[in-house]
Tab-separated table of C-alpha atoms in Angstrom:
chain	number	residue	atom	x	y	z
A	15	MET	CA	-124.913	6.587	11.545
A	16	PRO	CA	-128.303	8.227	11.166
A	17	GLY	CA	-131.181	7.658	13.588
A	18	GLY	CA	-131.379	6.930	17.229
A	19	ASP	CA	-131.762	3.115	17.625
A	20	ALA	CA	-128.361	1.732	18.802
A	21	ARG	CA	-129.391	-1.889	18.425
A	22	GLU	CA	-130.315	-1.343	14.933
A	23	SER	CA	-127.168	0.489	14.096
A	24	ALA	CA	-125.026	-2.036	15.735
A	25	LYS	CA	-126.844	-4.888	13.727
A	26	THR	CA	-126.305	-3.064	10.412
A	27	VAL	CA	-122.673	-2.256	11.013
A	28	THR	CA	-121.754	-5.763	12.285
A	29	GLY	CA	-123.794	-7.334	9.396
A	30	THR	CA	-122.402	-5.267	6.755
A	31	PHE	CA	-118.617	-5.211	7.914
A	32	GLU	CA	-118.133	-8.918	8.961
A	33	ASP	CA	-114.342	-8.285	9.123
A	34	PHE	CA	-114.127	-4.822	10.345
A	35	PRO	CA	-117.080	-3.608	12.517
A	36	HIS	CA	-117.125	-0.403	14.370
A	37	LEU	CA	-118.739	1.420	17.381
A	38	ALA	CA	-121.177	3.795	15.575
A	39	GLU	CA	-122.119	7.163	16.825
A	40	LEU	CA	-125.761	8.442	16.688
A	41	PRO	CA	-125.733	12.260	16.880
A	42	ALA	CA	-129.377	12.444	15.991
A	43	ARG	CA	-130.164	11.633	19.551
A	44	GLY	CA	-128.882	14.965	20.690
A	45	PRO	CA	-126.239	16.630	22.675
A	46	GLY	CA	-123.664	14.246	24.226
A	47	ALA	CA	-124.427	11.844	21.275
A	48	ASP	CA	-122.616	13.984	18.909
A	49	MET	CA	-118.832	13.497	18.311
A	50	ILE	CA	-117.727	16.446	20.323
A	51	GLY	CA	-120.204	15.437	23.261
A	52	ARG	CA	-119.320	11.905	23.332
A	53	SER	CA	-115.691	12.504	23.443
A	54	LEU	CA	-115.941	15.267	26.067
A	55	GLY	CA	-117.844	12.654	28.091
A	56	LEU	CA	-114.696	10.501	27.931
A	57	LEU	CA	-112.688	13.135	29.800
A	58	VAL	CA	-111.268	12.524	33.274
A	59	GLU	CA	-111.740	15.171	35.810
A	60	MET	CA	-112.959	17.755	33.160
A	61	TYR	CA	-116.391	18.363	32.411
A	62	ALA	CA	-118.629	20.220	29.935
A	63	HIS	CA	-122.164	21.442	29.233
A	64	VAL	CA	-124.071	22.667	26.336
A	65	GLU	CA	-124.582	26.572	25.811
A	66	PRO	CA	-126.305	28.012	22.930
A	67	SER	CA	-122.906	28.573	21.315
A	68	GLY	CA	-121.557	25.047	21.822
A	69	TRP	CA	-119.767	22.946	24.524
A	70	ARG	CA	-118.410	24.933	27.343
A	71	VAL	CA	-116.211	23.825	30.280
A	72	SER	CA	-118.006	23.061	33.720
A	73	ASP	CA	-116.798	22.804	37.313
A	74	ARG	CA	-118.573	19.623	37.802
A	75	PRO	CA	-120.444	16.872	35.803
A	76	GLY	CA	-124.121	17.904	35.011
A	77	ARG	CA	-126.952	16.512	32.912
A	78	ASP	CA	-125.111	16.743	29.520
A	79	THR	CA	-122.128	14.845	30.890
A	80	ARG	CA	-124.388	12.133	32.299
A	81	ARG	CA	-126.391	12.039	29.143
A	82	ALA	CA	-123.131	11.506	27.159
A	83	HIS	CA	-122.261	8.582	29.391
A	84	SER	CA	-125.647	7.130	29.120
A	85	TRP	CA	-125.487	7.181	25.310
A	86	LEU	CA	-122.086	5.620	25.145
A	87	GLY	CA	-123.089	2.988	27.394
A	88	GLU	CA	-126.118	2.132	25.093
A	89	ASP	CA	-123.988	1.982	22.149
A	90	LEU	CA	-121.424	-0.272	23.789
A	91	ASP	CA	-124.087	-2.601	25.026
A	92	ALA	CA	-125.528	-2.826	21.518
A	93	LEU	CA	-122.077	-3.450	20.058
A	94	GLU	CA	-121.198	-5.962	22.692
A	95	GLU	CA	-124.528	-7.919	21.869
A	96	PHE	CA	-123.884	-8.253	18.154
A	97	THR	CA	-120.071	-9.009	18.584
A	98	GLN	CA	-120.480	-12.031	20.667
A	99	GLY	CA	-117.470	-14.543	19.873
A	100	TYR	CA	-116.224	-12.078	17.355
A	101	ARG	CA	-112.411	-12.170	16.771
A	102	GLY	CA	-110.822	-9.674	14.491
A	103	PRO	CA	-110.278	-5.949	14.028
A	104	LEU	CA	-112.818	-3.416	15.805
A	105	LYS	CA	-112.804	0.333	15.294
A	106	VAL	CA	-113.556	2.774	17.950
A	107	GLN	CA	-113.377	6.323	17.390
A	108	ALA	CA	-112.876	9.707	19.650
A	109	VAL	CA	-112.323	13.265	18.663
A	110	GLY	CA	-108.722	14.246	18.578
A	111	PRO	CA	-107.107	17.003	20.927
A	112	TRP	CA	-106.962	19.739	18.199
A	113	THR	CA	-110.349	19.428	16.890
A	114	LEU	CA	-111.633	19.206	20.560
A	115	ALA	CA	-109.776	22.268	21.478
A	116	ALA	CA	-111.126	24.216	18.732
A	117	ALA	CA	-114.837	23.132	19.736
A	118	LEU	CA	-114.570	23.427	23.593
A	119	GLU	CA	-115.254	26.842	24.963
A	120	LEU	CA	-113.552	27.981	28.223
A	121	ARG	CA	-115.559	29.778	30.856
A	122	GLY	CA	-115.194	33.043	28.960
A	123	GLY	CA	-116.599	31.869	25.808
A	124	GLU	CA	-113.446	31.536	23.798
A	125	ALA	CA	-112.161	28.238	22.435
A	126	ALA	CA	-109.790	26.248	24.562
A	127	LEU	CA	-107.400	26.441	21.395
A	128	GLY	CA	-106.458	29.982	22.417
A	129	ASP	CA	-104.963	28.760	25.805
A	130	ALA	CA	-101.907	26.747	25.471
A	131	GLY	CA	-102.292	25.393	29.174
A	132	ALA	CA	-105.845	24.505	28.463
A	133	CYS	CA	-104.877	22.544	25.429
A	134	ARG	CA	-102.373	20.573	27.443
A	135	ASP	CA	-104.851	19.802	30.220
A	136	LEU	CA	-107.544	18.692	27.616
A	137	ALA	CA	-105.244	16.375	25.705
A	138	ALA	CA	-103.976	14.660	29.040
A	139	SER	CA	-107.523	14.266	30.207
A	140	LEU	CA	-108.572	12.980	27.051
A	141	ALA	CA	-105.561	10.603	27.111
A	142	GLU	CA	-106.684	9.220	30.417
A	143	GLY	CA	-110.233	8.860	29.367
A	144	LEU	CA	-109.356	6.997	26.404
A	145	ARG	CA	-107.336	4.529	28.417
A	146	GLY	CA	-110.315	3.553	30.260
A	147	HIS	CA	-112.669	3.548	27.232
A	148	LEU	CA	-110.518	1.005	25.458
A	149	ALA	CA	-110.111	-1.191	28.537
A	150	ASP	CA	-113.958	-1.291	28.499
A	151	VAL	CA	-114.136	-2.180	25.032
A	152	ARG	CA	-111.525	-4.990	25.456
A	153	ARG	CA	-113.722	-6.218	28.378
A	154	ARG	CA	-116.935	-6.263	26.383
A	155	VAL	CA	-115.217	-7.734	23.185
A	156	PRO	CA	-112.400	-9.916	24.349
A	157	GLY	CA	-111.489	-11.317	20.972
A	158	ALA	CA	-111.191	-7.761	19.322
A	159	ARG	CA	-108.074	-6.041	18.004
A	160	ILE	CA	-108.999	-2.685	18.555
A	161	VAL	CA	-108.236	-0.024	15.992
A	162	LEU	CA	-108.558	3.538	17.402
A	163	GLN	CA	-109.761	6.381	15.133
A	164	LEU	CA	-108.962	9.795	16.198
A	165	ASP	CA	-111.325	12.473	14.347
A	166	GLU	CA	-109.407	15.601	13.449
A	167	PRO	CA	-111.399	17.462	10.957
A	168	SER	CA	-110.277	20.749	12.269
A	169	LEU	CA	-106.491	19.913	12.379
A	170	THR	CA	-105.802	21.827	9.178
A	171	ALA	CA	-107.431	24.803	10.271
A	172	VAL	CA	-105.542	24.715	13.637
A	173	LEU	CA	-102.441	24.527	11.789
A	174	ARG	CA	-103.098	27.377	9.513
A	175	GLY	CA	-104.556	29.793	12.023
A	176	HIS	CA	-108.151	29.725	10.461
A	177	VAL	CA	-110.261	28.746	13.638
A	178	ARG	CA	-112.241	31.931	14.356
A	179	THR	CA	-112.474	33.553	17.764
A	180	ALA	CA	-115.879	33.974	19.524
A	181	SER	CA	-116.311	37.304	18.020
A	182	GLY	CA	-115.868	36.061	14.588
A	183	TYR	CA	-113.672	39.234	13.754
A	184	ARG	CA	-110.202	37.490	14.411
A	185	THR	CA	-108.695	34.050	14.173
A	186	HIS	CA	-106.649	32.101	16.735
A	187	PRO	CA	-102.858	32.035	16.030
A	188	ALA	CA	-101.718	29.079	14.159
A	189	VAL	CA	-100.578	26.137	16.386
A	190	ASP	CA	-96.816	25.299	15.945
A	191	ARG	CA	-96.697	22.102	13.901
A	192	GLN	CA	-94.204	20.561	16.317
A	193	VAL	CA	-96.633	21.212	19.310
A	194	ALA	CA	-99.446	19.917	17.428
A	195	GLU	CA	-97.497	16.623	16.445
A	196	SER	CA	-96.293	16.148	19.973
A	197	ALA	CA	-99.887	16.265	21.379
A	198	LEU	CA	-101.015	13.724	18.840
A	199	ARG	CA	-98.110	11.486	19.347
A	200	ASP	CA	-98.827	11.541	23.116
A	201	LEU	CA	-102.504	10.457	22.430
A	202	VAL	CA	-101.506	7.742	19.948
A	203	ALA	CA	-99.268	6.387	22.443
A	204	VAL	CA	-102.238	5.598	24.763
A	205	HIS	CA	-103.229	2.613	22.509
A	206	ASP	CA	-101.080	-0.405	21.957
A	207	GLY	CA	-102.589	-1.099	18.646
A	208	PRO	CA	-102.970	0.715	15.403
A	209	VAL	CA	-104.251	4.239	15.460
A	210	VAL	CA	-105.900	6.113	12.351
A	211	VAL	CA	-106.426	9.738	12.094
A	212	HIS	CA	-109.488	10.938	10.145
A	213	SER	CA	-110.043	14.405	8.473
A	214	CYS	CA	-112.677	15.168	5.927
A	215	ALA	CA	-110.955	18.573	5.323
A	216	PRO	CA	-108.825	19.551	2.409
A	217	GLU	CA	-105.066	19.460	2.746
A	218	VAL	CA	-104.765	16.687	5.206
A	219	PRO	CA	-101.289	16.984	6.750
A	220	PHE	CA	-100.071	13.346	5.904
A	221	ALA	CA	-96.429	13.757	6.766
A	222	LEU	CA	-97.194	15.228	10.282
A	223	LEU	CA	-99.625	12.456	11.058
A	224	ARG	CA	-97.108	9.723	9.939
A	225	ARG	CA	-94.625	11.373	12.272
A	226	ALA	CA	-97.064	11.536	15.105
A	227	GLY	CA	-97.269	7.667	14.749
A	228	ALA	CA	-100.589	7.106	12.773
A	229	ALA	CA	-100.700	3.699	11.283
A	230	GLY	CA	-103.468	4.879	8.912
A	231	ILE	CA	-104.885	8.186	7.563
A	232	SER	CA	-108.579	8.312	6.817
A	233	PHE	CA	-109.615	11.166	4.150
A	234	ASP	CA	-112.203	12.352	1.666
A	235	PHE	CA	-110.605	11.079	-1.543
A	236	GLY	CA	-112.584	13.729	-3.573
A	237	LEU	CA	-110.590	16.480	-1.967
A	238	LEU	CA	-107.404	15.352	-2.913
A	239	THR	CA	-105.117	17.279	-5.412
A	240	GLU	CA	-101.937	16.293	-7.055
A	241	ARG	CA	-100.327	18.536	-4.658
A	242	GLU	CA	-100.749	15.582	-2.122
A	243	ASP	CA	-99.121	13.050	-4.538
A	244	GLU	CA	-95.606	13.105	-2.941
A	245	ALA	CA	-96.891	12.967	0.442
A	246	ILE	CA	-99.418	9.974	-0.409
A	247	GLY	CA	-96.707	8.304	-2.249
A	248	GLU	CA	-94.327	8.423	0.892
A	249	ALA	CA	-97.184	7.294	3.134
A	250	VAL	CA	-97.922	4.191	1.174
A	251	GLU	CA	-94.153	3.301	0.656
A	252	GLY	CA	-93.708	3.674	4.546
A	253	GLY	CA	-96.513	1.457	5.136
A	254	THR	CA	-99.113	3.689	6.278
A	255	ARG	CA	-102.770	2.465	5.559
A	256	LEU	CA	-104.882	4.862	3.597
A	257	LEU	CA	-108.706	4.937	4.357
A	258	ALA	CA	-109.903	6.359	1.310
A	259	GLY	CA	-113.455	7.892	1.279
A	260	VAL	CA	-114.650	7.185	-2.108
A	261	VAL	CA	-118.377	6.638	-1.414
A	262	PRO	CA	-120.758	9.785	-0.775
A	263	SER	CA	-121.723	10.308	2.691
A	264	THR	CA	-125.192	11.930	1.873
A	265	GLU	CA	-127.876	11.180	-0.619
A	266	ALA	CA	-126.522	10.534	-4.081
A	267	ALA	CA	-126.666	8.041	-6.744
A	268	LEU	CA	-124.106	5.312	-6.170
A	269	SER	CA	-122.148	4.380	-9.224
A	270	ASP	CA	-121.106	0.849	-10.040
A	271	PRO	CA	-118.401	-0.435	-7.754
A	272	GLY	CA	-115.709	-0.297	-10.233
A	273	GLY	CA	-116.413	3.419	-10.938
A	274	SER	CA	-116.082	4.245	-7.291
A	275	VAL	CA	-112.393	3.015	-7.256
A	276	ARG	CA	-111.451	4.384	-10.621
A	277	GLY	CA	-109.871	7.387	-8.968
A	278	VAL	CA	-107.912	5.227	-6.675
A	279	ARG	CA	-106.598	3.080	-9.517
A	280	THR	CA	-105.731	6.324	-11.623
A	281	LEU	CA	-103.830	7.675	-8.385
A	282	TRP	CA	-101.776	4.342	-8.105
A	283	ARG	CA	-100.662	4.714	-11.896
A	284	ARG	CA	-99.975	8.251	-11.463
A	285	LEU	CA	-97.768	7.346	-8.458
A	286	GLY	CA	-96.025	4.611	-10.265
A	287	LEU	CA	-97.149	2.314	-7.553
A	288	ASN	CA	-97.418	-1.536	-7.993
A	289	PRO	CA	-101.258	-2.283	-8.381
A	290	GLY	CA	-100.828	-5.479	-6.470
A	291	THR	CA	-100.464	-3.567	-3.252
A	292	LEU	CA	-103.807	-1.838	-3.450
A	293	ALA	CA	-105.624	-4.271	-1.442
A	294	GLU	CA	-102.790	-4.134	1.175
A	295	SER	CA	-102.614	-0.494	1.346
A	296	VAL	CA	-106.171	0.893	0.942
A	297	THR	CA	-109.330	0.516	2.840
A	298	LEU	CA	-112.695	1.948	1.199
A	299	THR	CA	-114.928	4.020	3.356
A	300	PRO	CA	-117.698	6.637	2.934
A	301	SER	CA	-116.016	10.061	2.478
A	302	CYS	CA	-117.261	11.242	5.913
A	303	GLY	CA	-119.946	10.168	8.495
A	304	LEU	CA	-123.255	8.939	7.500
A	305	ALA	CA	-125.360	10.689	10.098
A	306	GLY	CA	-126.743	13.318	7.498
A	307	ALA	CA	-128.011	10.388	5.247
A	308	SER	CA	-131.314	8.331	5.617
A	309	PRO	CA	-130.980	5.105	7.345
A	310	ALA	CA	-131.738	3.512	3.886
A	311	PHE	CA	-128.947	5.231	2.203
A	312	ALA	CA	-126.387	4.596	5.005
A	313	ARG	CA	-127.086	0.910	4.753
A	314	ALA	CA	-126.682	1.140	0.930
A	315	ALA	CA	-123.395	3.211	1.211
A	316	LEU	CA	-121.851	0.624	3.688
A	317	ALA	CA	-122.792	-2.277	1.400
A	318	HIS	CA	-121.368	-0.403	-1.638
A	319	CYS	CA	-118.049	0.086	0.143
A	320	VAL	CA	-117.697	-3.725	0.574
A	321	ARG	CA	-118.583	-4.305	-3.027
A	322	ALA	CA	-116.054	-1.580	-4.085
A	323	ALA	CA	-113.381	-3.057	-2.036
A	324	ARG	CA	-113.903	-6.453	-3.711
A	325	SER	CA	-113.655	-4.881	-7.041
A	326	LEU	CA	-110.348	-3.206	-6.080
A	327	ALA	CA	-108.922	-6.453	-4.696
A	328	ASP	CA	-110.134	-8.605	-7.603
A	329	ASN	CA	-109.168	-6.135	-10.403
A	330	PRO	CA	-106.412	-3.801	-9.284
A	331	GLU	CA	-105.350	-2.819	-12.740
């Protein structure tokens, strides 16, 4: 979400999504509030600090780690305030192990992605940190059924060997798909509830994510091509929830709610799926995070998602 006011953001989110609020991230506050910094702040016995090139491993917790903890605590306090007595699904999110490995630099300046041992240590530390984080959320909102979202926008690039080295002249070798799947499966197993994996990149690996145990897959609907039809059809028939990003995440004219879901209806017809299953299979979201939008547009986009979802449920044909 845009801006830096945790209470205002929590008020907006809980007021708009009465049945599915989430813990918002406010990266405009600076390092430690960004998605990478926040997730690095969750790590157990691993630390990082900000360099001009990005986040880098540290020997001990420093100012940037303390800042990440402070921002997260502020956001949790605000969420707790506005979810008193709430019972229902509540989404929290963290960056997944492969996007984190592509973003975190080791001491020499290269991404952790290039070191298999560092990747394993990072994933294990993240898993332990997530256990504590989820327990904290449960204490604060005891009526919530937590949905964990793992943000993996770099996963496709990791699998295809497209992540550049520090020099920019080479790329890190592609990570074996079985290794990638195994790490994700171990992290999914940390949570005893549903786990959603989000990627706003093209060519989301639907089948791999399903095998890793993802109950839902979140993606930018505008980046889909007919090449993904088979994978999406298999996902729906296998009970995987689709979180379809159909609403713009940056300033743009919002169509009528029916227009926003026209592509979803078209996809369902192309796949030969029963329109009556749309409301059970699809959740409508912005195409990606709203941090780059104005506060007014972010509020409008969230409200538009709700109206579009009602349109889809009321008129699936």
